[in-house]
Short mmCIF file of C-alpha atoms and ligand atoms in Angstrom, two decimals:
data_model
loop_
_atom_site.label_atom_id
_atom_site.label_comp_id
_atom_site.label_asym_id
_atom_site.label_seq_id
_atom_site.Cartn_x
_atom_site.Cartn_y
_atom_site.Cartn_z
CA UNK A 277 -22.65 -26.06 39.98
CA UNK A 278 -25.95 -25.44 38.27
CA UNK A 279 -27.72 -28.38 36.77
CA UNK A 280 -29.12 -27.86 33.29
CA UNK A 281 -31.27 -30.30 31.32
CA UNK A 282 -30.87 -29.84 27.58
CA UNK A 283 -33.84 -31.45 25.88
CA UNK A 284 -33.32 -32.01 22.17
CA UNK A 285 -36.05 -33.09 19.79
CA UNK A 286 -36.04 -34.20 16.18
CA UNK A 287 -35.72 -30.96 14.23
CA UNK A 288 -33.17 -30.59 11.48
CA UNK A 289 -31.50 -27.79 13.51
CA UNK A 290 -30.52 -30.21 16.28
CA UNK A 291 -26.86 -30.12 15.22
CA UNK A 292 -26.76 -26.50 16.41
CA UNK A 293 -27.56 -27.67 19.92
CA UNK A 294 -24.12 -29.32 20.12
CA UNK A 295 -22.79 -25.76 20.16
CA UNK A 296 -25.37 -24.75 22.79
CA UNK A 297 -24.27 -27.71 24.90
CA UNK A 298 -20.65 -26.58 24.66
CA UNK A 299 -21.57 -23.05 25.73
CA UNK A 300 -23.18 -24.52 28.86
CA UNK A 301 -20.38 -26.93 29.73
CA UNK A 302 -17.60 -24.43 29.04
CA UNK A 303 -19.23 -21.96 31.42
CA UNK A 304 -19.26 -24.55 34.21
CA UNK A 305 -22.79 -25.97 34.07
CA UNK A 306 -23.50 -29.64 34.59
CA UNK A 307 -25.62 -30.62 31.59
CA UNK A 308 -27.77 -33.69 31.21
CA UNK A 309 -28.89 -34.11 27.61
CA UNK A 310 -32.31 -35.71 27.20
CA UNK A 311 -33.03 -36.38 23.53
CA UNK A 312 -36.22 -37.73 22.05
CA UNK A 313 -35.93 -41.04 20.23
CA UNK A 314 -36.17 -39.36 16.83
CA UNK A 315 -33.62 -36.68 17.72
CA UNK A 316 -31.00 -39.45 17.79
CA UNK A 317 -31.65 -40.06 14.07
CA UNK A 318 -30.05 -36.65 13.45
CA UNK A 319 -27.29 -36.56 16.10
CA UNK A 320 -26.37 -39.79 17.88
CA UNK A 321 -26.06 -40.64 21.56
CA UNK A 322 -22.21 -40.77 21.56
CA UNK A 323 -22.01 -37.10 20.55
CA UNK A 324 -24.27 -35.94 23.37
CA UNK A 325 -22.58 -38.23 25.92
CA UNK A 326 -19.06 -37.16 24.94
CA UNK A 327 -19.87 -33.44 24.87
CA UNK A 328 -21.85 -33.46 28.13
CA UNK A 329 -19.81 -36.03 30.07
CA UNK A 330 -23.09 -37.51 31.30
CA UNK A 331 -25.12 -40.58 30.36
CA UNK A 332 -27.75 -40.07 27.70
CA UNK A 333 -31.08 -41.90 27.58
CA UNK A 334 -34.35 -41.30 25.86
CA UNK A 335 -36.47 -43.80 27.78
CA UNK A 336 -37.83 -44.08 31.30
CA UNK A 337 -36.97 -47.80 31.28
CA UNK A 338 -33.19 -47.45 31.59
CA UNK A 339 -31.39 -47.16 34.98
CA UNK A 340 -34.80 -47.56 36.58
CA UNK A 341 -33.29 -47.89 40.09
CA UNK A 342 -32.37 -44.18 39.82
CA UNK A 343 -35.95 -43.26 38.88
CA UNK A 344 -34.71 -40.95 36.09
CA UNK A 345 -38.23 -40.03 34.92
CA UNK A 346 -38.64 -38.06 38.17
CA UNK A 347 -35.10 -37.30 39.38
CA UNK A 348 -33.77 -35.51 36.32
CA UNK A 349 -36.55 -32.92 36.30
CA UNK A 350 -36.64 -32.55 40.08
CA UNK A 351 -32.94 -31.79 40.38
CA UNK A 352 -32.67 -29.37 37.44
CA UNK A 353 -32.08 -25.63 37.86
CA UNK A 354 -33.16 -25.04 34.28
CA UNK A 355 -34.67 -27.13 31.49
CA UNK A 356 -34.11 -25.85 27.97
CA UNK A 357 -35.56 -27.66 24.96
CA UNK A 358 -33.71 -26.68 21.80
CA UNK A 359 -34.78 -27.34 19.17
CA UNK A 360 -38.36 -27.85 20.29
CA UNK A 361 -40.33 -29.57 17.52
CA UNK A 362 -44.02 -28.95 16.87
CA UNK A 363 -44.52 -32.44 18.23
CA UNK A 364 -42.69 -31.83 21.51
CA UNK A 365 -44.53 -28.51 22.04
CA UNK A 366 -47.82 -30.38 21.55
CA UNK A 367 -46.87 -33.18 23.91
CA UNK A 368 -45.65 -30.72 26.56
CA UNK A 369 -48.75 -28.54 26.25
CA UNK A 370 -50.96 -31.58 26.74
CA UNK A 371 -49.02 -32.93 29.70
CA UNK A 372 -48.06 -36.13 27.96
CA UNK A 373 -45.34 -38.29 29.47
CA UNK A 374 -44.43 -40.86 26.85
CA UNK A 375 -40.65 -40.47 26.89
CA UNK A 376 -37.93 -39.31 29.28
CA UNK A 377 -38.04 -35.69 28.04
CA UNK A 378 -41.76 -35.19 28.56
CA UNK A 379 -41.57 -36.91 31.98
CA UNK A 380 -38.78 -34.48 32.85
CA UNK A 381 -40.89 -31.50 31.74
CA UNK A 382 -43.72 -32.65 34.02
CA UNK A 383 -41.50 -33.09 37.06
CA UNK A 384 -39.39 -29.93 36.65
CA UNK A 385 -40.20 -27.12 39.07
CA UNK A 386 -37.45 -24.88 37.69
CA UNK A 387 -37.72 -22.40 34.79
CA UNK A 388 -38.37 -24.03 31.43
CA UNK A 389 -37.26 -22.50 28.13
CA UNK A 390 -38.41 -23.78 24.74
CA UNK A 391 -36.61 -22.75 21.54
CA UNK A 392 -38.95 -23.93 18.78
CA UNK A 393 -37.68 -24.57 15.25
CA UNK A 394 -39.80 -25.81 12.37
CA UNK A 395 -41.18 -24.88 8.98
CA UNK A 396 -43.19 -21.66 8.91
CA UNK A 397 -46.41 -23.54 8.12
CA UNK A 398 -46.00 -25.71 11.22
CA UNK A 399 -45.11 -22.69 13.41
CA UNK A 400 -48.09 -20.69 12.19
CA UNK A 401 -50.59 -23.56 12.39
CA UNK A 402 -53.37 -22.79 14.90
CA UNK A 403 -52.57 -26.02 16.77
CA UNK A 404 -48.97 -24.93 17.36
CA UNK A 405 -50.06 -21.36 18.22
CA UNK A 406 -52.48 -22.76 20.83
CA UNK A 407 -49.82 -25.07 22.28
CA UNK A 408 -47.33 -22.20 22.55
CA UNK A 409 -49.97 -20.00 24.21
CA UNK A 410 -50.74 -22.76 26.72
CA UNK A 411 -47.07 -23.24 27.58
CA UNK A 412 -46.59 -19.48 28.00
CA UNK A 413 -49.68 -19.19 30.18
CA UNK A 414 -48.14 -21.83 32.44
CA UNK A 415 -44.99 -19.74 32.81
CA UNK A 416 -42.67 -21.39 30.30
CA UNK A 417 -40.47 -19.10 28.23
CA UNK A 418 -41.03 -19.84 24.56
CA UNK A 419 -38.46 -18.04 22.44
CA UNK A 420 -39.77 -16.81 19.09
CA UNK A 421 -37.94 -18.58 16.26
CA UNK A 422 -35.72 -16.50 14.02
CA UNK A 423 -36.68 -15.55 10.48
CA UNK A 424 -34.50 -16.83 7.66
CA UNK A 425 -33.49 -19.81 5.55
CA UNK A 426 -35.16 -23.07 6.57
CA UNK A 427 -34.50 -26.58 5.30
CA UNK A 428 -34.22 -26.60 1.52
CA UNK A 429 -34.96 -23.38 -0.32
CA UNK A 430 -37.74 -22.14 1.99
CA UNK A 431 -37.36 -19.17 4.23
CA UNK A 432 -39.56 -17.49 6.86
CA UNK A 433 -40.08 -17.62 10.63
CA UNK A 434 -39.05 -21.00 12.04
CA UNK A 435 -35.25 -21.01 12.27
CA UNK A 436 -33.59 -21.98 15.53
CA UNK A 437 -32.02 -18.79 16.93
CA UNK A 438 -28.26 -18.63 17.17
CA UNK A 439 -27.03 -20.94 20.02
CA UNK A 440 -25.24 -17.96 21.62
CA UNK A 441 -28.54 -16.07 21.75
CA UNK A 442 -30.39 -19.04 23.31
CA UNK A 443 -27.55 -19.40 25.79
CA UNK A 444 -27.83 -15.71 26.71
CA UNK A 445 -31.56 -16.07 27.42
CA UNK A 446 -30.82 -19.12 29.62
CA UNK A 447 -27.95 -17.39 31.38
CA UNK A 448 -30.19 -14.53 32.39
CA UNK A 449 -32.99 -16.86 33.45
CA UNK A 450 -30.50 -18.74 35.61
CA UNK A 451 -29.29 -15.45 37.08
CA UNK A 452 -32.71 -15.22 38.66
CA UNK A 453 -34.18 -12.43 36.59
CA UNK A 454 -37.15 -14.15 35.16
CA UNK A 455 -40.85 -14.34 34.56
CA UNK A 456 -41.76 -10.89 35.85
CA UNK A 457 -43.06 -10.21 32.36
CA UNK A 458 -44.49 -13.62 31.48
CA UNK A 459 -47.64 -13.16 29.42
CA UNK A 460 -46.87 -9.48 28.74
CA UNK A 461 -46.32 -7.94 25.33
CA UNK A 462 -43.74 -5.16 25.23
CA UNK A 463 -42.60 -2.94 22.38
CA UNK A 464 -39.03 -1.64 22.32
CA UNK A 465 -37.64 0.82 19.78
CA UNK A 466 -33.91 0.80 19.12
CA UNK A 467 -31.27 2.44 16.97
CA UNK A 468 -31.30 5.79 15.26
CA UNK A 469 -33.55 7.06 12.46
CA UNK A 470 -32.28 8.37 9.12
CA UNK A 471 -33.90 11.21 7.24
CA UNK A 472 -33.12 11.14 3.55
CA UNK A 473 -31.69 14.19 1.82
CA UNK A 474 -31.32 12.37 -1.49
CA UNK A 475 -30.96 8.68 -2.45
CA UNK A 476 -27.46 8.48 -0.95
CA UNK A 477 -27.33 11.04 1.86
CA UNK A 478 -29.23 11.31 5.09
CA UNK A 479 -29.39 13.11 8.43
CA UNK A 480 -28.74 10.51 11.12
CA UNK A 481 -27.40 10.14 14.65
CA UNK A 482 -24.87 8.09 16.55
CA UNK A 483 -27.20 5.55 18.17
CA UNK A 484 -25.94 1.96 17.73
CA UNK A 485 -29.06 0.19 19.02
CA UNK A 486 -27.10 -1.54 21.82
CA UNK A 487 -29.36 -0.22 24.59
CA UNK A 488 -32.59 -1.10 22.79
CA UNK A 489 -31.29 -4.57 21.95
CA UNK A 490 -30.29 -5.10 25.59
CA UNK A 491 -33.84 -4.11 26.59
CA UNK A 492 -35.30 -6.59 24.10
CA UNK A 493 -32.99 -9.43 25.16
CA UNK A 494 -33.65 -8.95 28.87
CA UNK A 495 -37.42 -8.73 28.30
CA UNK A 496 -37.34 -12.06 26.39
CA UNK A 497 -35.45 -13.63 29.30
CA UNK A 498 -38.26 -12.47 31.62
CA UNK A 499 -40.83 -14.24 29.49
CA UNK A 500 -42.25 -11.25 27.60
CA UNK A 501 -43.44 -11.30 24.03
CA UNK A 502 -41.22 -8.63 22.50
CA UNK A 503 -41.69 -6.52 19.37
CA UNK A 504 -38.44 -4.74 18.58
CA UNK A 505 -38.70 -1.81 16.17
CA UNK A 506 -35.13 -1.40 14.93
CA UNK A 507 -33.98 1.71 13.08
CA UNK A 508 -30.78 1.10 11.12
CA UNK A 509 -29.18 -1.33 13.58
CA UNK A 510 -26.48 -3.70 12.38
CA UNK A 511 -26.47 -6.00 15.44
CA UNK A 512 -27.64 -9.65 15.28
CA UNK A 513 -31.35 -10.06 16.05
CA UNK A 514 -31.93 -10.89 19.72
CA UNK A 515 -33.35 -14.40 20.04
CA UNK A 516 -37.04 -14.47 20.66
CA UNK A 517 -37.92 -10.91 19.65
CA UNK A 518 -40.08 -10.08 16.64
CA UNK A 519 -37.96 -7.54 14.77
CA UNK A 520 -39.56 -4.84 12.59
CA UNK A 521 -36.99 -2.88 10.59
CA UNK A 522 -37.51 0.79 9.81
CA UNK A 523 -35.41 3.66 8.52
CA UNK A 524 -37.06 7.05 9.11
CA UNK A 525 -38.83 8.63 12.07
CA UNK A 526 -42.18 8.39 10.32
CA UNK A 527 -41.71 4.68 9.61
CA UNK A 528 -40.69 4.15 13.23
CA UNK A 529 -43.80 6.00 14.38
CA UNK A 530 -46.09 3.83 12.25
CA UNK A 531 -44.45 0.59 13.43
CA UNK A 532 -44.51 1.57 17.12
CA UNK A 533 -48.12 2.77 17.05
CA UNK A 534 -49.24 -0.38 15.21
CA UNK A 535 -47.63 -2.61 17.86
CA UNK A 536 -48.52 -0.38 20.84
CA UNK A 537 -52.26 -0.96 20.41
CA UNK A 538 -51.84 -4.42 21.84
CA UNK A 539 -48.84 -3.93 24.11
CA UNK A 540 -48.61 -3.68 27.88
CA UNK A 541 -45.55 -1.43 27.76
CA UNK A 542 -43.69 0.63 25.18
CA UNK A 543 -40.04 1.56 25.73
CA UNK A 544 -38.79 4.18 23.31
CA UNK A 545 -35.01 3.71 23.39
CA UNK A 546 -34.48 4.70 19.74
CA UNK A 547 -32.89 8.04 18.94
CA UNK A 548 -35.54 9.59 16.71
CA UNK A 549 -34.69 12.57 14.51
CA UNK A 550 -36.58 15.68 15.61
CA UNK A 551 -36.36 17.16 12.10
CA UNK A 552 -36.24 15.98 8.49
CA UNK A 553 -35.51 17.80 5.25
CA UNK A 554 -38.62 19.45 3.82
CA UNK A 555 -37.71 18.08 0.40
CA UNK A 556 -36.02 14.81 -0.52
CA UNK A 557 -34.31 14.96 -3.88
CA UNK A 558 -35.16 11.97 -6.09
CA UNK A 559 -31.72 12.10 -7.65
CA UNK A 560 -28.32 12.55 -6.09
CA UNK A 561 -27.62 16.25 -5.52
CA UNK A 562 -24.68 17.11 -7.77
CA UNK A 563 -21.57 18.90 -6.64
CA UNK A 564 -21.32 22.08 -8.66
CA UNK A 565 -19.19 25.18 -8.54
CA UNK A 566 -22.09 27.13 -7.04
CA UNK A 567 -22.74 27.12 -3.28
CA UNK A 568 -25.12 24.25 -2.33
CA UNK A 569 -28.74 25.06 -1.61
CA UNK A 570 -29.52 25.20 2.10
CA UNK A 571 -31.42 22.21 3.49
CA UNK A 572 -34.68 23.36 5.02
CA UNK A 573 -35.95 21.23 7.88
CA UNK A 574 -39.40 20.46 9.18
CA UNK A 575 -40.44 18.83 12.46
CA UNK A 576 -40.94 15.08 12.70
CA UNK A 577 -43.88 13.62 14.63
CA UNK A 578 -43.25 13.44 18.38
CA UNK A 579 -43.90 9.72 18.91
CA UNK A 580 -43.61 9.72 22.68
CA UNK A 581 -46.04 12.62 23.04
CA UNK A 582 -48.39 10.95 20.57
CA UNK A 583 -48.35 7.69 22.54
CA UNK A 584 -49.09 9.59 25.74
CA UNK A 585 -51.88 11.51 24.01
CA UNK A 586 -53.52 8.38 22.56
CA UNK A 587 -53.43 6.71 25.96
CA UNK A 588 -54.82 9.81 27.69
CA UNK A 589 -57.74 9.98 25.23
CA UNK A 590 -58.43 6.26 25.65
CA UNK A 591 -58.34 6.59 29.43
CA UNK A 592 -60.83 9.44 29.36
CA UNK A 593 -63.15 7.55 27.03
CA UNK A 594 -62.69 4.42 29.15
CA UNK A 595 -63.55 6.30 32.35
CA UNK A 596 -66.62 7.82 30.66
CA UNK A 597 -67.73 4.34 29.58
CA UNK A 598 -67.52 5.22 25.89
CA UNK A 599 -65.90 2.90 23.47
CA UNK A 600 -64.86 1.23 21.48
CA UNK A 601 -61.11 1.03 21.89
CA UNK A 602 -58.55 -1.22 20.37
CA UNK A 603 -58.10 -4.26 22.54
CA UNK A 604 -54.78 -6.04 22.71
CA UNK A 605 -55.20 -8.38 19.77
CA UNK A 606 -53.46 -11.39 21.24
CA UNK A 607 -55.61 -11.25 24.32
CA UNK A 608 -58.79 -10.75 22.38
CA UNK A 609 -58.19 -13.99 20.54
CA UNK A 610 -57.39 -15.93 23.72
CA UNK A 611 -60.08 -14.22 25.74
CA UNK A 612 -62.91 -15.63 23.64
CA UNK A 613 -65.99 -14.17 25.30
CA UNK A 614 -63.97 -11.68 27.33
CA UNK A 615 -65.29 -8.48 28.83
CA UNK A 616 -65.25 -6.46 25.61
CA UNK A 617 -62.94 -4.41 23.45
CA UNK A 618 -60.52 -2.33 25.50
CA UNK A 619 -61.96 -3.53 28.77
CA UNK A 620 -59.74 -6.40 29.68
CA UNK A 621 -60.57 -8.07 32.98
CA UNK A 622 -58.08 -7.25 35.68
CA UNK A 623 -55.72 -5.27 33.46
CA UNK A 624 -56.85 -1.81 34.44
CA UNK A 625 -57.88 -0.33 31.11
CA UNK A 626 -56.47 0.86 27.83
CA UNK A 627 -53.06 0.11 26.40
CA UNK A 628 -50.16 0.64 26.58
CA UNK A 629 -50.25 0.76 30.35
CA UNK A 630 -46.62 1.82 30.76
CA UNK A 631 -44.80 4.26 28.48
CA UNK A 632 -41.06 4.71 28.94
CA UNK A 633 -39.07 7.42 27.17
CA UNK A 634 -35.35 7.94 26.82
CA UNK A 635 -33.79 11.39 26.83
CA UNK A 636 -30.25 12.07 25.71
CA UNK A 637 -29.12 15.36 27.20
CA UNK A 638 -25.83 17.18 26.99
CA UNK A 639 -26.50 19.87 29.60
CA UNK A 640 -28.85 20.56 32.51
CA UNK A 641 -29.58 16.86 32.34
CA UNK A 642 -32.07 16.45 35.19
CA UNK A 643 -33.99 19.70 34.74
CA UNK A 644 -34.42 19.02 31.03
CA UNK A 645 -35.43 15.44 31.82
CA UNK A 646 -38.13 16.47 34.30
CA UNK A 647 -39.56 18.99 31.86
CA UNK A 648 -39.61 16.35 29.10
CA UNK A 649 -41.32 13.75 31.29
CA UNK A 650 -44.15 16.16 32.04
CA UNK A 651 -44.45 17.40 28.48
CA UNK A 652 -44.70 13.91 27.00
CA UNK A 653 -47.01 12.31 29.56
CA UNK A 654 -44.88 9.19 29.95
CA UNK A 655 -44.54 7.12 33.12
CA UNK A 656 -40.77 6.75 33.23
CA UNK A 657 -38.01 8.71 31.55
CA UNK A 658 -34.47 7.32 31.35
CA UNK A 659 -32.16 10.32 31.21
CA UNK A 660 -28.66 9.81 29.78
CA UNK A 661 -25.91 12.31 29.69
CA UNK A 662 -24.32 11.98 26.28
CA UNK A 663 -20.82 12.99 25.40
CA UNK A 664 -17.56 11.42 24.42
CA UNK A 665 -17.62 7.70 25.38
CA UNK A 666 -20.99 8.13 27.05
CA UNK A 667 -24.22 6.45 25.92
CA UNK A 668 -23.80 6.08 22.13
CA UNK A 669 -22.05 2.98 20.77
CA UNK A 670 -20.51 1.93 24.09
CA UNK A 671 -21.37 -1.31 25.94
CA UNK A 672 -21.85 0.68 29.16
CA UNK A 673 -24.37 3.28 30.16
CA UNK A 674 -25.27 5.35 33.21
CA UNK A 675 -28.60 7.08 33.69
CA UNK A 676 -31.20 8.43 36.04
CA UNK A 677 -34.74 7.11 35.71
CA UNK A 678 -37.34 9.75 36.53
CA UNK A 679 -40.85 8.62 37.43
CA UNK A 680 -44.13 10.44 36.82
CA UNK A 681 -44.57 10.59 40.60
CA UNK A 682 -41.41 12.69 40.95
CA UNK A 683 -39.06 9.95 42.19
CA UNK A 684 -35.71 9.19 40.64
CA UNK A 685 -33.60 6.04 40.47
CA UNK A 686 -29.91 6.44 39.80
CA UNK A 687 -28.26 3.72 37.69
CA UNK A 688 -24.47 3.73 38.05
CA UNK A 689 -22.27 3.16 35.04
CA UNK A 690 -22.45 -0.50 34.02
CA UNK A 691 -23.49 -2.84 31.20
CA UNK A 692 -26.51 -1.73 29.19
CA UNK A 693 -28.25 -4.95 30.25
CA UNK A 694 -28.08 -3.85 33.89
CA UNK A 695 -29.79 -0.61 32.97
CA UNK A 696 -32.36 -2.61 31.00
CA UNK A 697 -33.03 -4.75 34.06
CA UNK A 698 -33.72 -1.71 36.23
CA UNK A 699 -36.15 -0.42 33.58
CA UNK A 700 -38.00 -3.75 33.43
CA UNK A 701 -38.14 -3.96 37.24
CA UNK A 702 -39.83 -0.55 37.28
CA UNK A 703 -42.15 -1.49 34.40
CA UNK A 704 -43.07 -4.79 36.09
CA UNK A 705 -43.91 -2.93 39.32
CA UNK A 706 -46.26 -0.65 37.43
CA UNK A 707 -47.92 -3.55 35.62
CA UNK A 708 -48.32 -5.65 38.77
C1 FMN B 1037 -35.47 -34.21 7.70
C2 FMN B 1037 -36.51 -33.86 8.71
C3 FMN B 1037 -36.46 -32.65 9.33
C4 FMN B 1037 -37.41 -32.29 10.28
N1 FMN B 1037 -37.35 -31.07 10.86
C5 FMN B 1037 -38.28 -30.70 11.76
C6 FMN B 1037 -38.21 -29.46 12.39
O1 FMN B 1037 -37.29 -28.65 12.15
N2 FMN B 1037 -39.16 -29.14 13.29
C7 FMN B 1037 -40.19 -29.99 13.59
O2 FMN B 1037 -41.04 -29.61 14.40
N3 FMN B 1037 -40.25 -31.20 13.03
C8 FMN B 1037 -39.34 -31.59 12.13
N4 FMN B 1037 -39.41 -32.83 11.54
C9 FMN B 1037 -40.48 -33.73 11.94
C10 FMN B 1037 -40.15 -34.40 13.27
O3 FMN B 1037 -38.91 -35.05 13.19
C11 FMN B 1037 -41.23 -35.39 13.62
O4 FMN B 1037 -42.43 -34.69 13.93
C12 FMN B 1037 -40.84 -36.23 14.81
O5 FMN B 1037 -41.86 -37.18 15.06
C13 FMN B 1037 -40.64 -35.38 16.04
O6 FMN B 1037 -40.24 -36.21 17.10
P1 FMN B 1037 -39.88 -35.62 18.54
O7 FMN B 1037 -40.72 -34.39 18.74
O8 FMN B 1037 -40.22 -36.71 19.47
O9 FMN B 1037 -38.43 -35.33 18.55
C14 FMN B 1037 -38.44 -33.21 10.61
C15 FMN B 1037 -38.46 -34.46 10.02
C16 FMN B 1037 -37.50 -34.79 9.09
C17 FMN B 1037 -37.55 -36.16 8.47
#
C-alpha cells in the first residue's frame, strides 16, 4: 500500500481537501493527514482522523517516542500539500521546520506536490513567485492554481484546482512518471479551430481536445510549466496548466507563437483548419429562394512550418554569433546576469528546442507523415490514422511517432495519456 502524506494548510479551500482525501483512501492509499495549526480552524481534527483512519497531529511534540517529525516524511511515497497557503510555500522554500508539516517536508525524499490556493494578489506577489520558483528548482511539483471565483466576489488565478484533477496529477506522479520535465516550459495546442462564415456558422473539425488535454495533464505531472492553447474545447481545465482560449487558426497561431518564444518544447496537437472563408459576413447569411453564393476559401497560416522556420532562422543567427534573439522570459528573470539574450547557459541555443507536430491522415499514412515531417522542419511527428472511432473524440488513440532522424516508434491502441507519455519521453530525451 502506498503511503501518502496529505498536508493541509489554512486556506479557505481546505474543505475541498476532504474530497481529495477520500479519492486517495478509496483508491487504496494509506493517508496520513498533517494539518497546520491554523488549518484546523477551518476543518477540525476529527474530520481528518475519521476520513483518513489515522491519527492527526500538527505538532512535533505529540507521540514523541515515534519521532513523527522525521518518520512521517521518511516513510512517505508522496507528500501533497493542498491547499498550500502563501505562508506554507514561504516556510517550505526557506527550509523552516516550525510545525509537523514543515518538518515532514524537510525529511521527505519522495516526490512533493504543492497545490497553492490564495487570492490573486498573494499568488502574484514577487515573494510568492520567488518561493514557487525555489521549490520548483528543487524538484517539487507546484501545480498552477485555477482561474475563477475566489473568496467573496473576487475572481482571478488562485483557486484550488478540482480535487479530482489534483488526484490525477498525484496518481501519475506515484505511477513513477515524474520530474523528467521539471523546470521546463512546454506549450501544447489542443482542440479544433473554427473559421467563421457568418456570426452563427463556421467551418470546423471533429477534434475534441482529449489528446491535447492528456498531453497537458501528463506534462504537469512530470513537473513542467504548461501553457495549453485550447481551441473550442469543452473539457474541464487540466490542473496546473495555464489555459489560453482561442477560436480561429490565426488566433491559435498568435497564442502559440507568443508562448513558444520562451518554451523548451511545443506540441501542436490541435487540429488547425488549413483554409478559411475569404469573406466573413457580418450578418447572418439569409436563406433565400436563390442558390447560395459559393464560399471561397483562402489558406490559413501553417503554424508548424512557421515555428520550424523561426527556429531555423534563430539557429543560423545563433551559429553566426548575431543576435539578439528572444530569450525564454522566465529564465531571463531568474538568470539575473545570465549569458545574454538567447544564449542560455547549457541549454543549447534558441527556443523552442523541440517541435512536435501531429498529422491526421486517412490514407498512405506513413508516406504522407514522412513527407510532412520534412516539409515542416519539426523534430517529431505523431501520425494518426483517422476514421470511424479512430482518433477524434475517443478516449483511445494509436499512432506512429516519426523522428527527424528517420526512426519510428509505434504506439499501440491505448489511452490518450499513454500516447502522451511516449511523446514526453521522446521530448525529454531530446531536451536532456
Ligand atoms: C477566512 C480566511 C481565509 C484565508 N484563505 C487563505 C488562502 O486561501 N490562502 C492563503 O494563502 N492564505 C489564506 N488565509 C491566510 C492564512 O490562513 C494565514 O496566512 C495563516 O497564517 C496560514 O497558516 P498556515 O500556512 O500555517 O496554514 C486566510 C485567512 C482567513 C482568515
